[in-house]
mmCIF file of C-alpha atoms and ligand atoms in Angstrom:
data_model
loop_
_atom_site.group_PDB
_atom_site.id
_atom_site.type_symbol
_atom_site.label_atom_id
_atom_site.label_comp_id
_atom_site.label_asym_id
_atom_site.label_seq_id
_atom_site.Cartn_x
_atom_site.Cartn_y
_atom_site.Cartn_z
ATOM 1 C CA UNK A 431 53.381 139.200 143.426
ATOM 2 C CA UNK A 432 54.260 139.344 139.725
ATOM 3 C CA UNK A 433 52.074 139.861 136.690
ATOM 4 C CA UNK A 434 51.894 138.319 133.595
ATOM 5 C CA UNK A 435 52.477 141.518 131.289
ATOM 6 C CA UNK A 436 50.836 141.517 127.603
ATOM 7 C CA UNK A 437 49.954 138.422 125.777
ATOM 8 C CA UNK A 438 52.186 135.944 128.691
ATOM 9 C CA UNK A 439 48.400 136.961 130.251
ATOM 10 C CA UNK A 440 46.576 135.337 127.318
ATOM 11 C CA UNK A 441 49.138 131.814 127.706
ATOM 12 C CA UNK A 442 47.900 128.498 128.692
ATOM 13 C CA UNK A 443 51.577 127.258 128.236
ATOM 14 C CA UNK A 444 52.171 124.366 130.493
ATOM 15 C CA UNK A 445 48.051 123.556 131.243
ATOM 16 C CA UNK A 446 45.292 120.562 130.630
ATOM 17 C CA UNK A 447 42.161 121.138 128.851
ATOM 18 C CA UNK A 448 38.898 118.967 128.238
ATOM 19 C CA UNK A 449 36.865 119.884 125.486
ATOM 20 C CA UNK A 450 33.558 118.429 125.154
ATOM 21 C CA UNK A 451 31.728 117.902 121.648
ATOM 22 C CA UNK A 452 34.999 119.022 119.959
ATOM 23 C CA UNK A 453 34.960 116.729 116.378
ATOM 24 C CA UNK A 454 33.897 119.695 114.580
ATOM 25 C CA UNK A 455 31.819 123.331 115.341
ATOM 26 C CA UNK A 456 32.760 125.426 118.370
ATOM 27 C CA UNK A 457 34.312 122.638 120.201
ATOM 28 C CA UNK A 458 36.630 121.804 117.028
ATOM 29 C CA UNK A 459 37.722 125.869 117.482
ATOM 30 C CA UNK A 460 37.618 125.605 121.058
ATOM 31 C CA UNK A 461 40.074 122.489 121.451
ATOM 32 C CA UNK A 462 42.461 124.221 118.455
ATOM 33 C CA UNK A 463 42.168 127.936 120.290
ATOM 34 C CA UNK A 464 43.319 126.051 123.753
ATOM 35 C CA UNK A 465 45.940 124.521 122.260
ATOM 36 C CA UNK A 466 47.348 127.270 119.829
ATOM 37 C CA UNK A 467 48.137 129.492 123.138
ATOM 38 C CA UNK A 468 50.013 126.447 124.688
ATOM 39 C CA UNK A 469 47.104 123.789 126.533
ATOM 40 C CA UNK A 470 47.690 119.946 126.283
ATOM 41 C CA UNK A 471 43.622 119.248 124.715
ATOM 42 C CA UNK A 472 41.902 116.282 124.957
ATOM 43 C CA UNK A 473 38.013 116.097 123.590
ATOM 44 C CA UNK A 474 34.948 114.107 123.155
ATOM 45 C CA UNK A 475 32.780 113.210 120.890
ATOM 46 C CA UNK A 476 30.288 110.480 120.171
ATOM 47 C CA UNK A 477 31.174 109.658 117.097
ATOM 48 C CA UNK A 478 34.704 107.815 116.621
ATOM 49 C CA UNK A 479 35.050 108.425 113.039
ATOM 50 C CA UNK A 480 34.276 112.110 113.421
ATOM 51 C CA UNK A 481 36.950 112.301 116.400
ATOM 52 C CA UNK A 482 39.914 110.929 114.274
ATOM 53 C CA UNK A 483 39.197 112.891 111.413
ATOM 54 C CA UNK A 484 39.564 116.172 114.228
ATOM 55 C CA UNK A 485 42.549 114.718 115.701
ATOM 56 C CA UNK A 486 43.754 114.358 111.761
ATOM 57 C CA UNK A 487 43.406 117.442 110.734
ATOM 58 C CA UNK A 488 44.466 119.539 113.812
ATOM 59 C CA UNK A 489 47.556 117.462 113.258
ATOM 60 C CA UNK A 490 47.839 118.839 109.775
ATOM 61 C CA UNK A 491 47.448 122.454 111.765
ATOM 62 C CA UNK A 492 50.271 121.559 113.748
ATOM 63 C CA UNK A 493 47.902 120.825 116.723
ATOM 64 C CA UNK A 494 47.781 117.431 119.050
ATOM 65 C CA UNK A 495 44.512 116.888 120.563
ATOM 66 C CA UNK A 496 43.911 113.464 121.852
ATOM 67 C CA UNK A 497 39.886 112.115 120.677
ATOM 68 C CA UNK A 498 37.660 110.275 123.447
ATOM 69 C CA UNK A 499 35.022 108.622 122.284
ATOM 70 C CA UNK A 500 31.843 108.654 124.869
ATOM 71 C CA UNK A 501 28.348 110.036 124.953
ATOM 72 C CA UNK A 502 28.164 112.170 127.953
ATOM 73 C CA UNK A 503 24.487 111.673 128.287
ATOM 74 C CA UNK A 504 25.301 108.256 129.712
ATOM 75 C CA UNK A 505 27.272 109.012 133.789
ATOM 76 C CA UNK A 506 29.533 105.803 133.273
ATOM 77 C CA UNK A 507 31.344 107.164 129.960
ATOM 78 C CA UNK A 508 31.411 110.725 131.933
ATOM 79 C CA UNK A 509 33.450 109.201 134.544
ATOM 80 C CA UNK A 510 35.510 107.010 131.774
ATOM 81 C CA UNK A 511 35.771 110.366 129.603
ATOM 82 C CA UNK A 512 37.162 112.486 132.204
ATOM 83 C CA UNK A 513 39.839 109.847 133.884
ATOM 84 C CA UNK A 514 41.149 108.979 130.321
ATOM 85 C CA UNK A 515 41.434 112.990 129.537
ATOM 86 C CA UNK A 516 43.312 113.261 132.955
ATOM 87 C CA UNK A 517 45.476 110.387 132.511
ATOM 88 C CA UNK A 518 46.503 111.063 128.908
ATOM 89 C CA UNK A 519 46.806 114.773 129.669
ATOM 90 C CA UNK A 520 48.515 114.251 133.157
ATOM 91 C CA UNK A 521 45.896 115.873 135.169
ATOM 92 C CA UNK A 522 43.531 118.918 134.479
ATOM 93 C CA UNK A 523 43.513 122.533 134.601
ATOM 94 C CA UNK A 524 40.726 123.357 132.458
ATOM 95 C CA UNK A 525 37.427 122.070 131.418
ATOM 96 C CA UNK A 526 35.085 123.475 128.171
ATOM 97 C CA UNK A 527 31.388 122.050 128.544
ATOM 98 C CA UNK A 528 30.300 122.413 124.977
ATOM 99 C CA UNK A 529 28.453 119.795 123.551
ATOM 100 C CA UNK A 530 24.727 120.838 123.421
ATOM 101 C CA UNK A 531 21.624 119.772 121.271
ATOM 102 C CA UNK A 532 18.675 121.860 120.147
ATOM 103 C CA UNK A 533 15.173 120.840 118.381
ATOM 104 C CA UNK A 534 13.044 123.655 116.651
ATOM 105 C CA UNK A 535 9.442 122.372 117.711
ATOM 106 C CA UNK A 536 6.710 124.144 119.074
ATOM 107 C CA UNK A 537 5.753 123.543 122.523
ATOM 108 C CA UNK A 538 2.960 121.594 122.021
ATOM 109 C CA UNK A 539 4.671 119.297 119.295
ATOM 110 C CA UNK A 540 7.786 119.101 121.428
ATOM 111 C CA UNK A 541 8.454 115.559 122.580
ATOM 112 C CA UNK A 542 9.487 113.491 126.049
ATOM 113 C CA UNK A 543 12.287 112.877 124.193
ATOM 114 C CA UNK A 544 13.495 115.662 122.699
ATOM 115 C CA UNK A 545 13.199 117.427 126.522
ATOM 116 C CA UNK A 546 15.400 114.228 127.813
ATOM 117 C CA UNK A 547 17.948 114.892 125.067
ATOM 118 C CA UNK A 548 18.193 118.413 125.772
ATOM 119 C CA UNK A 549 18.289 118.152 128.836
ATOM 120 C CA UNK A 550 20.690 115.556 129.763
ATOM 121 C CA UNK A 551 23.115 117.073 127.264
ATOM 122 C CA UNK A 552 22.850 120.620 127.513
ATOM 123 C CA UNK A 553 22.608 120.527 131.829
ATOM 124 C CA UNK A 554 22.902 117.181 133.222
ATOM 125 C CA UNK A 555 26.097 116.653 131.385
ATOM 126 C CA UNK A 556 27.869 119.852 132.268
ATOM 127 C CA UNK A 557 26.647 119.316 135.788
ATOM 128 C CA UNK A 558 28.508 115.739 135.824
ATOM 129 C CA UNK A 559 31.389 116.398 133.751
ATOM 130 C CA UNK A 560 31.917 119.554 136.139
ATOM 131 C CA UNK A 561 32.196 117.257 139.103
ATOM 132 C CA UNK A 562 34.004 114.613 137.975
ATOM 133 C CA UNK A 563 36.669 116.816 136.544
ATOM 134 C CA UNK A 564 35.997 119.443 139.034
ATOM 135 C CA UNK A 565 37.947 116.766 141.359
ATOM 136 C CA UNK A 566 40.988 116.790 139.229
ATOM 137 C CA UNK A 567 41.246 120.848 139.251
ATOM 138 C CA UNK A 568 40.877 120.635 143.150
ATOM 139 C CA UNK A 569 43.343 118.174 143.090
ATOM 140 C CA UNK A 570 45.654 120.663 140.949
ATOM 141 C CA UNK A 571 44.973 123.541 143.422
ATOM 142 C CA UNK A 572 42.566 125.509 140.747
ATOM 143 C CA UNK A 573 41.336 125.635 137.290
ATOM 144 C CA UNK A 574 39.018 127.552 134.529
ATOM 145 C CA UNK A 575 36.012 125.850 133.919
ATOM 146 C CA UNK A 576 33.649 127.721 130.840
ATOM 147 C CA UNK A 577 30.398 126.499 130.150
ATOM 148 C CA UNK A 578 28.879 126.992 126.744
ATOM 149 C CA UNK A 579 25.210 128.658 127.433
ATOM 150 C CA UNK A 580 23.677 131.260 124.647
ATOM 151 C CA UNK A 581 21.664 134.294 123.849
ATOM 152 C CA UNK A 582 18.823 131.366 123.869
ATOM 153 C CA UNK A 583 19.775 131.395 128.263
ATOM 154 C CA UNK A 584 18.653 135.491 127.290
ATOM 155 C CA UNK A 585 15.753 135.721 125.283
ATOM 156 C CA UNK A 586 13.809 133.909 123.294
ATOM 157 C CA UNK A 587 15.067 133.228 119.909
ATOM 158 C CA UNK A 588 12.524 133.885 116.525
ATOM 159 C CA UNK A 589 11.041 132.568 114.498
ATOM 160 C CA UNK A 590 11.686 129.222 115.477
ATOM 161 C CA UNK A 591 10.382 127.949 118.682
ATOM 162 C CA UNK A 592 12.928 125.632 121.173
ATOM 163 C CA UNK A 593 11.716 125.964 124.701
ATOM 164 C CA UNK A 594 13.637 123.658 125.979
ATOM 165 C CA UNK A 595 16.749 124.333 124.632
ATOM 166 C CA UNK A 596 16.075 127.989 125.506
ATOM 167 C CA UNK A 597 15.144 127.194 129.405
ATOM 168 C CA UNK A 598 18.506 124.325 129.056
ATOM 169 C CA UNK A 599 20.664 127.153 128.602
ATOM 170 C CA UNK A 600 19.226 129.983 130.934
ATOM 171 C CA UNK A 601 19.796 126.813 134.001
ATOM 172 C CA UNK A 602 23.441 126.859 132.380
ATOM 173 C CA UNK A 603 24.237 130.486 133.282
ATOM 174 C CA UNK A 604 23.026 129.724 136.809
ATOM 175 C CA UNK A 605 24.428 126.564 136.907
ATOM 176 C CA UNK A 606 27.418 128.459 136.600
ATOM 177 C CA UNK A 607 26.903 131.384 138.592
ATOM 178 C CA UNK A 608 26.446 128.847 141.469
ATOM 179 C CA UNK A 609 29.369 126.469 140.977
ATOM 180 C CA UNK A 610 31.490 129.544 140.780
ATOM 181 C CA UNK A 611 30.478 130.934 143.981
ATOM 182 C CA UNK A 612 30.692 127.488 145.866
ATOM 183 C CA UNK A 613 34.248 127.026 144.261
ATOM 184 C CA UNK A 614 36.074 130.175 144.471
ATOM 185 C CA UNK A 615 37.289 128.850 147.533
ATOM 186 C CA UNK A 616 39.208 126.037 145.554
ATOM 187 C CA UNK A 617 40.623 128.286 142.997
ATOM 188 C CA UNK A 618 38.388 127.198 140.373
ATOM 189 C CA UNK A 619 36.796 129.935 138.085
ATOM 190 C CA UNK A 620 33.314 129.342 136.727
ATOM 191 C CA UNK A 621 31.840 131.254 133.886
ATOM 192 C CA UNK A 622 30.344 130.785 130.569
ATOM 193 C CA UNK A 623 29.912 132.293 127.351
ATOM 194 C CA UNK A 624 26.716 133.028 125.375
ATOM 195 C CA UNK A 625 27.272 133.380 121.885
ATOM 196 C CA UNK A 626 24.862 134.359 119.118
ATOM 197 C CA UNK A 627 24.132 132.777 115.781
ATOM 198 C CA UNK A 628 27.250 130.714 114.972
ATOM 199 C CA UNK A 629 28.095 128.789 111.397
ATOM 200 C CA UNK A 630 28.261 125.361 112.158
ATOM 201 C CA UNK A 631 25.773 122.056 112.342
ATOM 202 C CA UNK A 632 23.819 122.773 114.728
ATOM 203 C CA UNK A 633 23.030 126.630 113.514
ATOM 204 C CA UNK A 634 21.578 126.993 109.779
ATOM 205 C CA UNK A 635 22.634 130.177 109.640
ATOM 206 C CA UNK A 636 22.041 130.323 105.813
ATOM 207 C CA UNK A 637 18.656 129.461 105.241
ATOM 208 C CA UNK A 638 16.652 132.298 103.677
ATOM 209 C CA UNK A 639 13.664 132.395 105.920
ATOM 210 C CA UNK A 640 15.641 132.645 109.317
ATOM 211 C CA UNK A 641 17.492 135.412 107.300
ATOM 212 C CA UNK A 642 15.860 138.274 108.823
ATOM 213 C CA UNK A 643 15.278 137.713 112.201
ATOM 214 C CA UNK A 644 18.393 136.289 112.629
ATOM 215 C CA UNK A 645 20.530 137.795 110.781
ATOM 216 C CA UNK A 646 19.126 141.455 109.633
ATOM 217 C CA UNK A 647 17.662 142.309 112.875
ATOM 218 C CA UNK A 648 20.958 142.068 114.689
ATOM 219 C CA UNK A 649 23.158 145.456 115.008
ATOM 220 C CA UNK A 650 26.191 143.454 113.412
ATOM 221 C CA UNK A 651 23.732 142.179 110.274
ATOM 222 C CA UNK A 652 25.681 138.974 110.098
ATOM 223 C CA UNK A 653 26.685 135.448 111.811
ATOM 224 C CA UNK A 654 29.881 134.497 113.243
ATOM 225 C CA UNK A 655 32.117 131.961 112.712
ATOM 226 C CA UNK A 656 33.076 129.541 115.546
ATOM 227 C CA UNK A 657 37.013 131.370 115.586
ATOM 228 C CA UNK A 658 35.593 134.446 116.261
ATOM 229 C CA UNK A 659 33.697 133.022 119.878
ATOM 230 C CA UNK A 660 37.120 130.663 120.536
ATOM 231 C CA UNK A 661 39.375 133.276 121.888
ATOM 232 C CA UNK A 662 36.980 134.494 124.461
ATOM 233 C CA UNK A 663 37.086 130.691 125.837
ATOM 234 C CA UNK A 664 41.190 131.107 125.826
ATOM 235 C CA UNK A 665 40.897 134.794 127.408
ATOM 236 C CA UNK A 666 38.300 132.828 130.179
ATOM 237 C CA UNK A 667 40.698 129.964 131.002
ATOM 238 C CA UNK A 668 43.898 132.109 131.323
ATOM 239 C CA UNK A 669 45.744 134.396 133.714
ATOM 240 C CA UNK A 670 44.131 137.476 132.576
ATOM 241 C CA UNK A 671 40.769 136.526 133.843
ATOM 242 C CA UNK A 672 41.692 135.756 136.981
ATOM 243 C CA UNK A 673 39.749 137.610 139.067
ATOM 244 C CA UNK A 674 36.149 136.762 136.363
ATOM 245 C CA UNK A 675 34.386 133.839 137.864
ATOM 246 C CA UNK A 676 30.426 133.619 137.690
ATOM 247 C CA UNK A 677 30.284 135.693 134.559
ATOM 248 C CA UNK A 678 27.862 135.363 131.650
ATOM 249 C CA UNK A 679 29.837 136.869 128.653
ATOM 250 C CA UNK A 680 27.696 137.468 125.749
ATOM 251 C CA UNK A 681 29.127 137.238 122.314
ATOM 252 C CA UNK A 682 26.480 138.354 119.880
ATOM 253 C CA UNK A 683 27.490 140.699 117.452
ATOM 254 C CA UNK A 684 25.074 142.988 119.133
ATOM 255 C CA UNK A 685 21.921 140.805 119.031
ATOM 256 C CA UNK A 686 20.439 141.299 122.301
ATOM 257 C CA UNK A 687 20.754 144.689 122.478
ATOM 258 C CA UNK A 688 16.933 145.103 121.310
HETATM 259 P P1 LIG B 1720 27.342 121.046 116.749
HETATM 260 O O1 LIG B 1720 26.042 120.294 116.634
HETATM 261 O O2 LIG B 1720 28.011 121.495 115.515
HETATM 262 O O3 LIG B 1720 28.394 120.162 117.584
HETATM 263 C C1 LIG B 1720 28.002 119.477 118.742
HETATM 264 C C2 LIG B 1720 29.186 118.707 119.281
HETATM 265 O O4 LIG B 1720 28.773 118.005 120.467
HETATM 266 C C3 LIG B 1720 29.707 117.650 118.324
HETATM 267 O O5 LIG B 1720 31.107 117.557 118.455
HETATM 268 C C4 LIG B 1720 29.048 116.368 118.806
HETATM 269 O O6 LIG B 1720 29.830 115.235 118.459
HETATM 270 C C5 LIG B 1720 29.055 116.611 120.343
HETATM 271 N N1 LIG B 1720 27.993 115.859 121.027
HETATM 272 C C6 LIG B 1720 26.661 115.870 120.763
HETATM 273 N N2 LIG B 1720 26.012 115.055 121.593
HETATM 274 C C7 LIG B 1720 26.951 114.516 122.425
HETATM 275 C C8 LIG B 1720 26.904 113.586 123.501
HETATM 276 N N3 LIG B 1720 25.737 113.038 123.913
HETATM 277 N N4 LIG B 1720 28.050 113.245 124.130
HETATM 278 C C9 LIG B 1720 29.241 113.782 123.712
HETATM 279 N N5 LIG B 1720 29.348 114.681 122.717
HETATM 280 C C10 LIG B 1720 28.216 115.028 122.076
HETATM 281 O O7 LIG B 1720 27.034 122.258 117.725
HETATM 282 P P2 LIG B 1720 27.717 123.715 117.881
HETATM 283 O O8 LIG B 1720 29.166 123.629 117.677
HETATM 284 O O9 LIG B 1720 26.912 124.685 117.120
HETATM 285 O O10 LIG B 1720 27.380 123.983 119.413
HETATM 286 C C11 LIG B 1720 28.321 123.836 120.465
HETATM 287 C C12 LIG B 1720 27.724 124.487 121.714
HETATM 288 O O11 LIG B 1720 27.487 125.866 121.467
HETATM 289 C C13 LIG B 1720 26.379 123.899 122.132
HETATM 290 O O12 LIG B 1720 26.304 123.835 123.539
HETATM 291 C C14 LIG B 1720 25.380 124.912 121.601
HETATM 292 O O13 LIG B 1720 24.171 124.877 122.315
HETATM 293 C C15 LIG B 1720 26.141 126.192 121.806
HETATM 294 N N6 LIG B 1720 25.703 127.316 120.990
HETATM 295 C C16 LIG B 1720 25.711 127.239 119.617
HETATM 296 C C17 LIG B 1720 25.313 128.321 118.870
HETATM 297 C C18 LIG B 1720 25.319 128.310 117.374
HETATM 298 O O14 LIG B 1720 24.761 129.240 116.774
HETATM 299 N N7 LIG B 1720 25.896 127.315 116.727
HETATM 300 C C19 LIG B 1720 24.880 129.576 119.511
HETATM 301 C C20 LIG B 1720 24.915 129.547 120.940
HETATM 302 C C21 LIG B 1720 25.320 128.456 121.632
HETATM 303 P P3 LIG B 1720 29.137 113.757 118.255
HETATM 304 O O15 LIG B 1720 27.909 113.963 117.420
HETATM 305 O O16 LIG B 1720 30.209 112.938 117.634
HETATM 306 O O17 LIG B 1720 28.812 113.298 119.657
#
């Protein structure tokens, strides 16, 4: 059997990806990344307006990336979200669960609703999206699924307090520990990636009193930006990590090292 030799390893030439949450932050990255080293990307995204202005301005970056508008908290517009990816994209190969939500609350302040949110974003979502496009990668004899957990999944982040985003994201990583070892059979690859602090909405990575616990006290002393955590997703979903499935891959700058 032949192997791809230097950077025809790295090439998603010729394959289907979902991205989900991809109108701006790491999915926006994600969904550009995929399709820079050759994948046909489709994403979602709640919000319609934000998901044409992504699909503009990828264009103007020489990338097409078809927009689905659906909130993947709700099972119908899972189902709806994955057939239109897979019938716009001609099938799929690859699937990014991305879209997440986190509240800084203390326990006691934290609400019903803020646990629903998380949870039905962060977990039940990757666990429905997984199996309804899970089908379509059996169907195409494999795929590369990578879920997005964090260094949250690790430890517990400071100074601000998010239980439940931080216990959302350790049942990720062994979300995807077990779909990976129930699936290797199909030729579908499980793993996920847990990155640090990252610049985008969700992170506010430049406020001065998160400055030195988030920033100072990590080996690295800085943030990253969401293209610097996108080409571990492309090395995840191609050739060269064929034989990486159930893997946690931590992307930190050196944070949890202490
Ligand atoms: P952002 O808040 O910047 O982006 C979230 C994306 O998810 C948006 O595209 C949003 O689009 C989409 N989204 C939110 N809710 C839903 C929903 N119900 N249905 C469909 N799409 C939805 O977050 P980040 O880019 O920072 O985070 C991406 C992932 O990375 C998350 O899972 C997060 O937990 C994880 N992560 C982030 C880190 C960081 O420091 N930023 C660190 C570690 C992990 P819309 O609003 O239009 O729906």
């Amino acid at each position: 059997m032949g192997y791809p030799r230097g950077l025809a390893a790295f090439s998603l030439e010729g394959k289907k990806a979902l991205v989900t949450g991809g109108n701006r932050g790491l999915g926006y990255a994600f969904a550009r990344a995929l399709a820079d080293c050759g994948a046909a990307v489709a994403f979602v995204g709640r919000d319609g307006e934000a998901n044409s202005s992504a699909v503009g301005s990828l264009k103007d970056q020489g990338v097409l990336a078809y927009g689905i508008k659906a909130d993947l908290t709700d099972d119908g517009d899972v189902d709806r979200a994955v057939d239109e990816a897979a019938r716009e994209l001609g099938g799929l190969d690859i699937v990014v669960n991305n879209a997440g939500v986190c509240f800084h609350n203390p326990a006691w302040d934290a609400t019903d609703d803020e646990w629903r949110q998380v949870f039905d974003l962060n977990v039940r979502a990757v666990w429905k999206v997984s199996l309804a496009a899970g089908r379509h990668l059996r169907e195409a004899g494999g795929g590369a699924i990578v879920n997005i957990g964090s260094i949250s999944g690790l430890i517990v982040n400071r100074p601000q307090a998010q239980a439940p985003y931080n216990a959302s994201k350790a049942a990720v990583h062994q979300l995807t520990k077990s779909l990976a070892a129930e699936w290797a059979p199909h030729h579908i690859r499980v793993n996920a990636v847990a990155p640090g602090y990252v610049k985008t909405e969700m992170a506010p990575v430049d406020r001065p009193e998160l400055r030195r616990m988030w920033i100072e006290d990590a080996p690295q002393q800085r943030y990253a930006m969401p293209e610097e955590i996108a080409p571990t997703v492309v090395y995840l979903c191609s050739p060269a990590a064929a034989f990486v499935t159930g893997a946690v891959l931590v992307i930190d700058g050196g944070y949890t090292v202490y």
